[in-house]
Short mmCIF file of C-alpha atoms and ligand atoms in Angstrom, two decimals:
data_model
loop_
_atom_site.label_atom_id
_atom_site.label_comp_id
_atom_site.label_asym_id
_atom_site.label_seq_id
_atom_site.Cartn_x
_atom_site.Cartn_y
_atom_site.Cartn_z
CA MET A 1 0.02 0.02 -0.03
CA THR A 2 1.21 3.51 -0.72
CA THR A 3 0.16 6.25 1.65
CA ALA A 4 0.61 9.95 0.83
CA GLN A 5 0.97 10.95 4.52
CA PRO A 6 1.86 8.51 7.24
CA VAL A 7 -0.99 8.11 9.64
CA THR A 8 -1.54 5.75 12.56
CA PRO A 9 -4.11 3.28 11.14
CA LEU A 10 -7.31 2.97 13.11
CA ASN A 11 -8.31 -0.44 14.31
CA PHE A 12 -11.55 -1.25 12.46
CA PRO A 13 -14.32 -1.16 13.48
CA SER A 14 -14.41 1.75 15.92
CA GLU A 15 -17.04 2.20 18.61
CA ARG A 16 -19.70 4.89 18.48
CA ASP A 17 -18.76 7.54 21.01
CA GLY A 18 -21.31 10.38 20.64
CA CYS A 19 -24.90 10.58 19.51
CA PRO A 20 -26.12 6.98 19.05
CA PHE A 21 -27.45 7.89 15.61
CA ALA A 22 -24.10 9.22 14.39
CA PRO A 23 -21.12 7.15 13.12
CA PRO A 24 -18.01 6.87 15.33
CA SER A 25 -16.21 10.21 15.55
CA ALA A 26 -13.00 8.54 14.34
CA TYR A 27 -14.65 7.85 10.98
CA GLU A 28 -15.94 11.43 10.74
CA ARG A 29 -12.49 12.78 11.55
CA ALA A 30 -11.04 10.57 8.82
CA ARG A 31 -13.52 12.02 6.34
CA GLU A 32 -12.35 15.56 7.18
CA GLU A 33 -8.63 14.89 7.49
CA GLU A 34 -7.80 11.91 5.28
CA PRO A 35 -10.95 10.70 3.44
CA VAL A 36 -9.20 7.68 1.94
CA SER A 37 -7.31 6.38 4.96
CA GLN A 38 -5.75 3.21 6.19
CA VAL A 39 -7.38 1.04 8.88
CA THR A 40 -6.27 -2.22 10.38
CA LEU A 41 -8.65 -5.18 10.38
CA PHE A 42 -9.06 -7.73 13.18
CA ASP A 43 -6.28 -9.99 11.87
CA GLY A 44 -3.81 -7.13 11.27
CA THR A 45 -4.57 -6.81 7.56
CA PRO A 46 -4.43 -3.22 6.31
CA CYS A 47 -7.43 -1.90 4.41
CA TRP A 48 -8.63 1.42 2.97
CA MET A 49 -11.58 3.22 4.52
CA ILE A 50 -13.48 5.41 2.07
CA THR A 51 -15.49 8.06 3.86
CA ARG A 52 -16.62 10.82 1.47
CA HIS A 53 -19.91 10.73 -0.44
CA ALA A 54 -18.27 11.32 -3.89
CA ASP A 55 -15.52 8.74 -3.25
CA VAL A 56 -17.93 6.06 -1.98
CA LYS A 57 -19.99 6.45 -5.14
CA ALA A 58 -16.84 6.43 -7.28
CA VAL A 59 -15.71 3.09 -5.82
CA LEU A 60 -19.14 1.43 -5.89
CA ARG A 61 -19.63 2.21 -9.61
CA ASP A 62 -16.07 1.33 -10.62
CA GLN A 63 -15.71 -2.13 -12.20
CA ARG A 64 -12.05 -2.18 -11.04
CA PHE A 65 -13.39 -2.94 -7.56
CA SER A 66 -14.66 -6.49 -7.03
CA ALA A 67 -17.41 -7.59 -4.57
CA ASP A 68 -16.33 -11.25 -4.90
CA ILE A 69 -15.18 -12.55 -1.51
CA ARG A 70 -13.07 -15.27 -3.17
CA HIS A 71 -10.81 -12.64 -4.71
CA PRO A 72 -7.40 -12.47 -2.95
CA GLY A 73 -7.21 -9.38 -0.72
CA PHE A 74 -10.98 -9.15 -0.09
CA PRO A 75 -11.39 -7.40 3.30
CA PHE A 76 -13.02 -9.31 6.10
CA ILE A 77 -14.06 -7.53 9.27
CA ASN A 78 -13.97 -10.69 11.37
CA ALA A 79 -12.99 -14.39 11.23
CA SER A 80 -16.50 -15.70 10.72
CA ARG A 81 -16.99 -13.58 7.62
CA ARG A 82 -13.69 -14.87 6.24
CA ALA A 83 -14.84 -18.43 6.90
CA LEU A 84 -17.84 -17.89 4.63
CA VAL A 85 -15.52 -17.92 1.55
CA ALA A 86 -15.95 -21.68 1.49
CA GLY A 87 -19.35 -22.73 0.21
CA GLN A 88 -21.99 -21.40 -2.21
CA GLN A 89 -21.87 -17.61 -2.59
CA THR A 90 -24.93 -15.40 -2.78
CA PHE A 91 -24.95 -12.84 -5.65
CA ILE A 92 -24.33 -9.84 -3.32
CA ARG A 93 -20.75 -11.16 -3.16
CA LEU A 94 -20.29 -12.10 -6.79
CA ASP A 95 -19.21 -9.95 -9.78
CA ASP A 96 -20.83 -9.69 -13.16
CA PRO A 97 -21.56 -11.65 -15.24
CA GLU A 98 -22.41 -14.25 -12.52
CA HIS A 99 -23.98 -11.54 -10.34
CA ALA A 100 -26.06 -10.10 -13.19
CA ARG A 101 -27.31 -13.53 -14.28
CA LEU A 102 -28.79 -14.22 -10.85
CA ARG A 103 -30.02 -10.69 -10.09
CA ARG A 104 -31.80 -10.39 -13.47
CA MET A 105 -34.09 -13.22 -12.51
CA LEU A 106 -35.44 -11.15 -9.64
CA THR A 107 -35.60 -7.60 -10.99
CA ALA A 108 -39.26 -7.91 -12.13
CA ASP A 109 -40.31 -8.97 -8.61
CA PHE A 110 -38.83 -5.88 -6.99
CA MET A 111 -39.79 -3.26 -9.57
CA ILE A 112 -41.43 -0.11 -8.20
CA LYS A 113 -44.74 -0.95 -10.00
CA LYS A 114 -44.80 -4.43 -8.50
CA THR A 115 -44.08 -3.28 -4.93
CA GLU A 116 -46.51 -0.36 -5.16
CA ALA A 117 -49.20 -2.94 -5.99
CA LEU A 118 -48.43 -4.62 -2.66
CA ARG A 119 -49.47 -1.54 -0.66
CA PRO A 120 -52.96 -2.71 0.33
CA ARG A 121 -51.58 -6.08 1.44
CA ILE A 122 -48.77 -4.49 3.44
CA GLN A 123 -51.20 -2.02 5.00
CA GLY A 124 -53.32 -4.95 6.14
CA ILE A 125 -50.31 -6.66 7.70
CA VAL A 126 -49.20 -3.46 9.44
CA ASP A 127 -52.72 -2.85 10.86
CA GLU A 128 -52.98 -6.43 12.06
CA PHE A 129 -49.71 -6.37 14.03
CA LEU A 130 -50.58 -2.93 15.45
CA ASP A 131 -54.07 -4.15 16.46
CA ARG A 132 -52.45 -7.07 18.32
CA MET A 133 -49.87 -4.80 20.00
CA ILE A 134 -52.69 -2.43 21.14
CA GLU A 135 -54.85 -5.34 22.34
CA ASN A 136 -51.94 -6.66 24.44
CA GLY A 137 -51.74 -3.26 26.10
CA SER A 138 -49.19 -0.58 26.83
CA PRO A 139 -46.15 -0.81 27.30
CA ALA A 140 -44.77 -3.05 24.51
CA ASP A 141 -41.49 -3.82 22.82
CA LEU A 142 -41.91 -2.23 19.41
CA VAL A 143 -39.22 -4.46 17.87
CA THR A 144 -40.84 -7.80 18.58
CA ALA A 145 -44.47 -6.62 18.33
CA PHE A 146 -44.24 -4.48 15.22
CA ALA A 147 -40.87 -3.66 13.55
CA LEU A 148 -39.60 -7.18 13.04
CA PRO A 149 -42.73 -9.22 12.20
CA ILE A 150 -43.94 -6.86 9.42
CA PRO A 151 -40.99 -7.19 6.95
CA SER A 152 -40.48 -10.78 8.07
CA LEU A 153 -44.04 -11.77 7.08
CA VAL A 154 -43.90 -9.75 3.84
CA ILE A 155 -40.72 -11.44 2.64
CA CYS A 156 -42.11 -14.84 3.59
CA LEU A 157 -45.23 -14.22 1.52
CA LEU A 158 -43.13 -13.14 -1.49
CA LEU A 159 -40.67 -16.03 -1.21
CA GLY A 160 -43.20 -18.70 -0.32
CA VAL A 161 -41.60 -19.38 3.05
CA ASP A 162 -43.87 -20.45 5.93
CA TYR A 163 -43.97 -17.59 8.50
CA ALA A 164 -44.66 -20.16 11.20
CA ASP A 165 -40.92 -20.97 10.96
CA HIS A 166 -39.96 -17.36 11.84
CA THR A 167 -38.17 -18.22 15.06
CA PHE A 168 -35.90 -20.63 13.09
CA PHE A 169 -34.86 -18.14 10.39
CA GLN A 170 -34.82 -15.03 12.55
CA GLU A 171 -32.42 -16.64 15.05
CA ARG A 172 -30.12 -17.81 12.24
CA SER A 173 -30.23 -14.44 10.42
CA ARG A 174 -29.23 -12.74 13.63
CA ILE A 175 -26.23 -15.05 13.99
CA LEU A 176 -25.21 -14.44 10.37
CA LEU A 177 -25.31 -10.68 10.87
CA ASN A 178 -23.54 -10.66 14.26
CA ASN A 179 -19.94 -9.47 14.05
CA GLU A 180 -19.07 -11.20 17.31
CA ALA A 181 -20.58 -14.64 16.61
CA ALA A 182 -18.25 -17.65 16.67
CA VAL A 183 -16.94 -18.95 13.34
CA GLU A 184 -18.61 -22.36 13.79
CA ASP A 185 -21.97 -20.79 14.76
CA VAL A 186 -21.98 -18.59 11.66
CA GLY A 187 -21.10 -21.54 9.39
CA ARG A 188 -23.84 -23.64 10.96
CA ALA A 189 -26.44 -20.87 10.72
CA ARG A 190 -25.67 -20.45 7.00
CA ASP A 191 -25.76 -24.18 6.33
CA GLU A 192 -29.06 -24.64 8.17
CA LEU A 193 -30.67 -21.76 6.31
CA VAL A 194 -29.45 -23.04 2.94
CA ASP A 195 -30.67 -26.56 3.74
CA TYR A 196 -34.04 -25.16 4.82
CA LEU A 197 -34.44 -23.25 1.59
CA ALA A 198 -33.18 -26.18 -0.52
CA GLU A 199 -35.91 -28.35 1.04
CA LEU A 200 -38.46 -25.61 0.31
CA ALA A 201 -37.27 -25.41 -3.29
CA ASP A 202 -37.72 -29.16 -3.59
CA ARG A 203 -41.31 -28.91 -2.26
CA LYS A 204 -42.03 -26.09 -4.79
CA ARG A 205 -40.71 -28.28 -7.59
CA ARG A 206 -43.29 -30.90 -6.73
CA ASP A 207 -46.07 -28.46 -5.85
CA PRO A 208 -45.50 -25.17 -7.69
CA ASP A 209 -47.16 -21.88 -6.79
CA ASP A 210 -46.67 -18.17 -7.62
CA SER A 211 -43.93 -17.53 -5.02
CA ILE A 212 -40.45 -16.26 -6.00
CA ILE A 213 -38.78 -19.54 -4.96
CA SER A 214 -41.29 -21.57 -6.99
CA ARG A 215 -40.71 -19.41 -10.07
CA LEU A 216 -36.91 -19.58 -9.68
CA VAL A 217 -37.16 -23.38 -9.60
CA ALA A 218 -39.54 -23.46 -12.58
CA ARG A 219 -37.09 -21.55 -14.80
CA GLY A 220 -34.82 -24.57 -14.69
CA GLU A 221 -31.72 -22.39 -15.09
CA LEU A 222 -30.39 -22.52 -11.55
CA THR A 223 -28.85 -25.34 -9.55
CA GLU A 224 -30.67 -26.31 -6.34
CA ARG A 225 -27.86 -24.64 -4.32
CA GLU A 226 -28.20 -21.42 -6.29
CA VAL A 227 -31.95 -21.26 -5.67
CA ALA A 228 -31.37 -21.96 -1.98
CA SER A 229 -28.59 -19.37 -1.49
CA THR A 230 -30.56 -16.73 -3.46
CA GLY A 231 -33.56 -17.44 -1.24
CA MET A 232 -31.41 -17.13 1.86
CA LEU A 233 -30.02 -13.73 0.71
CA LEU A 234 -33.56 -12.43 0.14
CA LEU A 235 -34.85 -13.83 3.43
CA VAL A 236 -32.00 -12.37 5.54
CA ALA A 237 -31.67 -9.09 3.68
CA GLY A 238 -35.43 -8.70 3.46
CA HIS A 239 -36.35 -8.54 7.13
CA GLU A 240 -33.45 -7.53 9.39
CA THR A 241 -32.80 -4.30 7.46
CA THR A 242 -36.32 -2.91 7.27
CA ALA A 243 -37.06 -4.09 10.84
CA ASN A 244 -34.14 -2.09 12.22
CA MET A 245 -34.92 0.92 10.13
CA THR A 246 -38.51 0.90 11.43
CA ALA A 247 -37.50 0.75 15.10
CA LEU A 248 -34.57 3.15 14.83
CA SER A 249 -36.64 5.62 12.77
CA THR A 250 -39.33 5.53 15.45
CA LEU A 251 -36.77 6.27 18.14
CA ALA A 252 -35.19 9.09 16.12
CA LEU A 253 -38.58 10.74 15.56
CA LEU A 254 -39.58 10.38 19.22
CA ARG A 255 -36.27 12.00 20.10
CA GLU A 256 -36.95 14.93 17.69
CA PRO A 257 -40.56 15.87 18.54
CA GLU A 258 -40.43 18.98 16.29
CA GLN A 259 -39.65 16.81 13.27
CA LEU A 260 -42.42 14.38 14.28
CA THR A 261 -44.94 17.21 14.67
CA LYS A 262 -43.97 18.54 11.26
CA LEU A 263 -44.43 15.11 9.69
CA ARG A 264 -47.77 14.54 11.35
CA ALA A 265 -48.97 17.96 10.18
CA GLN A 266 -47.86 17.44 6.61
CA PRO A 267 -48.42 13.87 5.46
CA ALA A 268 -47.06 14.83 2.05
CA LEU A 269 -43.60 14.89 3.64
CA LEU A 270 -43.76 11.11 4.36
CA LYS A 271 -41.84 9.77 1.36
CA GLY A 272 -39.07 12.37 1.75
CA ALA A 273 -38.97 11.80 5.50
CA VAL A 274 -38.26 8.08 4.95
CA GLU A 275 -35.37 9.00 2.59
CA GLU A 276 -34.04 11.41 5.19
CA LEU A 277 -34.24 8.76 7.90
CA LEU A 278 -32.42 6.31 5.65
CA ARG A 279 -29.71 8.94 5.13
CA PHE A 280 -29.53 10.09 8.77
CA LEU A 281 -29.46 6.61 10.31
CA SER A 282 -27.47 4.70 7.59
CA ILE A 283 -27.97 1.36 9.31
CA ILE A 284 -25.45 -0.73 7.32
CA GLN A 285 -22.69 0.26 9.71
CA THR A 286 -19.61 -1.84 8.93
CA GLY A 287 -18.92 -0.53 5.39
CA LEU A 288 -19.48 -2.16 2.01
CA PRO A 289 -16.38 -4.32 1.29
CA ARG A 290 -14.63 -4.38 -2.09
CA VAL A 291 -11.18 -5.35 -3.36
CA ALA A 292 -9.23 -3.49 -6.06
CA THR A 293 -8.42 -5.59 -9.14
CA GLU A 294 -6.16 -2.86 -10.61
CA ASP A 295 -4.24 0.09 -9.19
CA VAL A 296 -6.66 3.01 -8.63
CA THR A 297 -5.84 6.55 -7.50
CA LEU A 298 -8.46 8.05 -5.20
CA GLY A 299 -8.39 10.93 -2.70
CA GLY A 300 -4.64 11.36 -3.19
CA GLN A 301 -3.84 7.73 -2.40
CA THR A 302 -2.85 4.83 -4.61
CA ILE A 303 -5.05 1.85 -3.93
CA LYS A 304 -3.05 -1.10 -5.28
CA ALA A 305 -4.50 -4.13 -7.00
CA GLY A 306 -5.35 -6.58 -4.23
CA ASP A 307 -5.98 -3.90 -1.56
CA GLY A 308 -9.26 -4.10 0.30
CA VAL A 309 -11.56 -1.09 0.74
CA LEU A 310 -14.56 -0.41 2.94
CA CYS A 311 -17.13 2.07 1.71
CA MET A 312 -18.60 3.84 4.72
CA LEU A 313 -22.18 4.70 3.96
CA ALA A 314 -22.84 6.58 7.25
CA THR A 315 -19.99 9.10 6.79
CA ALA A 316 -20.85 9.48 3.11
CA ASN A 317 -24.43 10.29 4.07
CA ARG A 318 -23.27 12.92 6.55
CA ASP A 319 -20.76 14.55 4.17
CA GLU A 320 -21.36 18.31 4.14
CA ASP A 321 -20.29 18.43 0.50
CA ALA A 322 -23.39 16.37 -0.35
CA PHE A 323 -25.89 17.46 2.37
CA ALA A 324 -25.85 20.87 4.07
CA ASP A 325 -26.09 20.67 7.85
CA ALA A 326 -25.74 16.93 7.45
CA ASP A 327 -25.79 16.00 11.15
CA ARG A 328 -29.31 17.41 11.52
CA LEU A 329 -32.45 15.28 10.95
CA ASP A 330 -34.72 17.34 8.73
CA VAL A 331 -37.82 15.51 7.44
CA ALA A 332 -38.40 18.27 4.90
CA ARG A 333 -34.92 17.92 3.37
CA GLU A 334 -34.28 16.74 -0.21
CA SER A 335 -32.08 13.70 0.54
CA ARG A 336 -32.66 11.34 -2.40
CA ARG A 337 -28.94 11.35 -3.24
CA HIS A 338 -28.17 9.29 -0.10
CA VAL A 339 -26.28 6.00 -0.44
CA ALA A 340 -28.03 4.08 2.36
CA PHE A 341 -28.97 1.44 -0.24
CA GLY A 342 -25.46 1.38 -1.73
CA PHE A 343 -24.68 2.40 -5.31
CA GLY A 344 -23.71 0.80 -8.60
CA VAL A 345 -24.53 -2.73 -9.78
CA HIS A 346 -25.09 -4.10 -6.26
CA GLN A 347 -27.39 -1.26 -5.17
CA CYS A 348 -30.14 -2.75 -2.98
CA LEU A 349 -32.51 -4.88 -5.02
CA GLY A 350 -35.22 -4.64 -2.35
CA GLN A 351 -35.21 -0.86 -1.95
CA PRO A 352 -38.68 -0.28 -3.52
CA LEU A 353 -40.11 -2.82 -1.09
CA ALA A 354 -38.23 -1.38 1.91
CA ARG A 355 -39.52 2.10 1.05
CA VAL A 356 -43.16 0.98 0.84
CA GLU A 357 -42.86 -0.99 4.10
CA LEU A 358 -41.23 1.91 5.96
CA GLN A 359 -43.69 4.50 4.67
CA ILE A 360 -46.70 2.40 5.66
CA ALA A 361 -45.31 1.25 9.02
CA LEU A 362 -44.25 4.72 10.21
CA GLU A 363 -47.33 6.54 8.90
CA THR A 364 -49.69 3.99 10.50
CA LEU A 365 -47.86 3.83 13.82
CA PHE A 366 -47.81 7.61 14.39
CA ARG A 367 -51.34 8.15 13.10
CA ARG A 368 -52.96 5.39 15.18
CA LEU A 369 -50.95 6.06 18.31
CA PRO A 370 -50.84 9.85 18.76
CA THR A 371 -49.49 9.50 22.32
CA LEU A 372 -46.71 7.06 21.44
CA ARG A 373 -43.65 7.63 23.69
CA LEU A 374 -40.62 5.84 25.06
CA ALA A 375 -41.40 3.66 28.08
CA VAL A 376 -37.82 3.93 29.42
CA PRO A 377 -35.34 6.85 29.57
CA PHE A 378 -33.59 7.38 26.24
CA GLU A 379 -30.21 6.61 27.92
CA GLU A 380 -31.36 3.05 28.71
CA ILE A 381 -31.86 1.99 25.07
CA ARG A 382 -29.45 -0.76 23.97
CA TYR A 383 -28.01 -0.41 20.50
CA ARG A 384 -26.86 -3.13 18.06
CA ASP A 385 -23.18 -2.11 18.04
CA ASP A 386 -22.21 -5.74 17.38
CA MET A 387 -24.28 -6.25 14.22
CA VAL A 388 -23.74 -5.54 10.52
CA VAL A 389 -27.16 -3.86 10.57
CA TYR A 390 -27.38 -1.16 13.27
CA GLY A 391 -30.58 -0.65 15.28
CA VAL A 392 -31.91 -1.28 18.76
CA HIS A 393 -32.16 -4.60 20.55
CA GLU A 394 -35.56 -3.61 21.91
CA LEU A 395 -37.67 -0.47 21.94
CA PRO A 396 -39.96 -0.27 24.97
CA VAL A 397 -42.84 2.10 24.08
CA ALA A 398 -46.02 3.26 25.81
CA TRP A 399 -49.10 5.10 24.49
C1 HEM B 401 -34.02 -0.28 4.95
C2 HEM B 401 -33.82 -1.43 4.40
C3 HEM B 401 -32.61 -1.81 3.60
C4 HEM B 401 -31.34 -1.32 3.57
C5 HEM B 401 -30.81 -0.11 4.34
C6 HEM B 401 -30.55 -2.08 2.61
C7 HEM B 401 -29.25 -1.85 2.27
C8 HEM B 401 -28.58 -2.52 1.23
C9 HEM B 401 -27.25 -2.19 0.77
C10 HEM B 401 -26.37 -1.03 1.33
C11 HEM B 401 -26.93 -3.03 -0.22
C12 HEM B 401 -25.65 -3.03 -1.08
C13 HEM B 401 -24.61 -4.04 -0.60
C14 HEM B 401 -23.29 -3.97 -1.38
O1 HEM B 401 -23.20 -3.25 -2.36
O2 HEM B 401 -22.33 -4.62 -0.95
C15 HEM B 401 -28.07 -3.97 -0.37
C16 HEM B 401 -28.07 -4.97 -1.28
C17 HEM B 401 -29.16 -5.87 -1.35
N1 HEM B 401 -30.37 -5.79 -0.68
FE1 HEM B 401 -30.91 -4.39 0.63
N2 HEM B 401 -31.39 -3.08 2.12
C18 HEM B 401 -32.65 -2.95 2.67
C19 HEM B 401 -33.76 -3.72 2.45
C20 HEM B 401 -33.78 -4.83 1.60
C21 HEM B 401 -34.97 -5.62 1.37
C22 HEM B 401 -36.35 -5.40 1.97
C23 HEM B 401 -34.60 -6.61 0.52
C24 HEM B 401 -35.57 -7.66 0.00
C25 HEM B 401 -35.51 -8.58 -0.56
C26 HEM B 401 -33.17 -6.42 0.20
C27 HEM B 401 -32.42 -7.20 -0.62
C28 HEM B 401 -31.13 -6.88 -1.08
C29 HEM B 401 -30.37 -7.69 -2.05
C30 HEM B 401 -30.86 -8.97 -2.72
C31 HEM B 401 -29.15 -7.06 -2.21
C32 HEM B 401 -28.03 -7.51 -3.16
C33 HEM B 401 -28.07 -6.77 -4.44
C34 HEM B 401 -26.95 -7.13 -5.41
O3 HEM B 401 -25.88 -7.53 -4.98
O4 HEM B 401 -27.15 -6.90 -6.59
N3 HEM B 401 -32.73 -5.31 0.89
N4 HEM B 401 -29.06 -3.62 0.54
#
């Protein structure tokens, strides 16, 4: 690696040390002082941390950076992630043309038109979980009663997975996304999920329906393992992310009553407010990993072929060059340029669905519970510092 100025590399990841909604101050300092800077990973490997909005987009759209974890030099933030190199890969960690071949089979299912058509069904699901939470009485944990089951049930319906198995796949998803889980636990969780989906694919082969898994099987173009790993990617990515955004967004709005009042008074702000919350909270907290396949000059540094990079979405989304007064939550802001869903060929496939789910969940929650408030002091909330997807472990609320 060639560094323009010698710096003491940070050990990655750093802990959050200020506002729980903001990235660690060490990352923000890096963005101001040395936006393409060296960090040291858990096993001593050096890696580049990319912190500015323009640079993050430049890397994510540049074909000279690979997302394939089997590529030498790919950066792993812990041993269990490194251990996942062995075995069937999901397309989020493959390059084109392999990635494009698999992703193309799903694009129609996640088109805006298709997800917009799901609105009445999703509204029904949201109302049902909220009815149940209200029936059970105040206080409640918003994560288990509302934020998690909604996207979990929706992705099950789309995939053709039985929601009755939710404890099984939610527990394993949580292990897969836990940065501190033991290597063998992560491997086992992945294998069990793939086996579960392979069995489901087999059932759909015999008894087809209109679900995504059934249609993937019916195309006859994928191996059984490819169907199963694609199903696993959708199942894991499809519920943990939106669930944490729902709970964390609720907390952020309760913490900023002026913003909540503004949103309640002007429902037309809802879609923009969801984009602003995605920007402000940037829940994918450990950085999008890539490896350079050629030498690339960026931010005054030479990133050599074989060097790993981590694209930090949270610092990019709070870059003053992209968003004025970026540390402030402003539901009326124009924030569509955020990179909370990534950028380039791997940009989130499920973003139209996530948007619809978040808009309906937040609008319904704050409309139907006008007195919603935290049931514990703000300082007692426990955050998911140990997970790839940031959020809260539970959110006790009263109304
Ligand atoms: C608020 C919710 C969500 C956030 C913040 C989010 C974030 C992201 C990000 C940052 C990426 C890019 C990863 C990379 O480039 O390495 C991604 C990819 C992906 N997301 Fe999401 N996501 C969300 C919801 C969903 C949902 C609901 C689904 C549903 C199926 C989904 C499925 C996927 C898939 C399949 C990919 C891989 C795309 C590819 O490699 O081509 N996500 N997501």
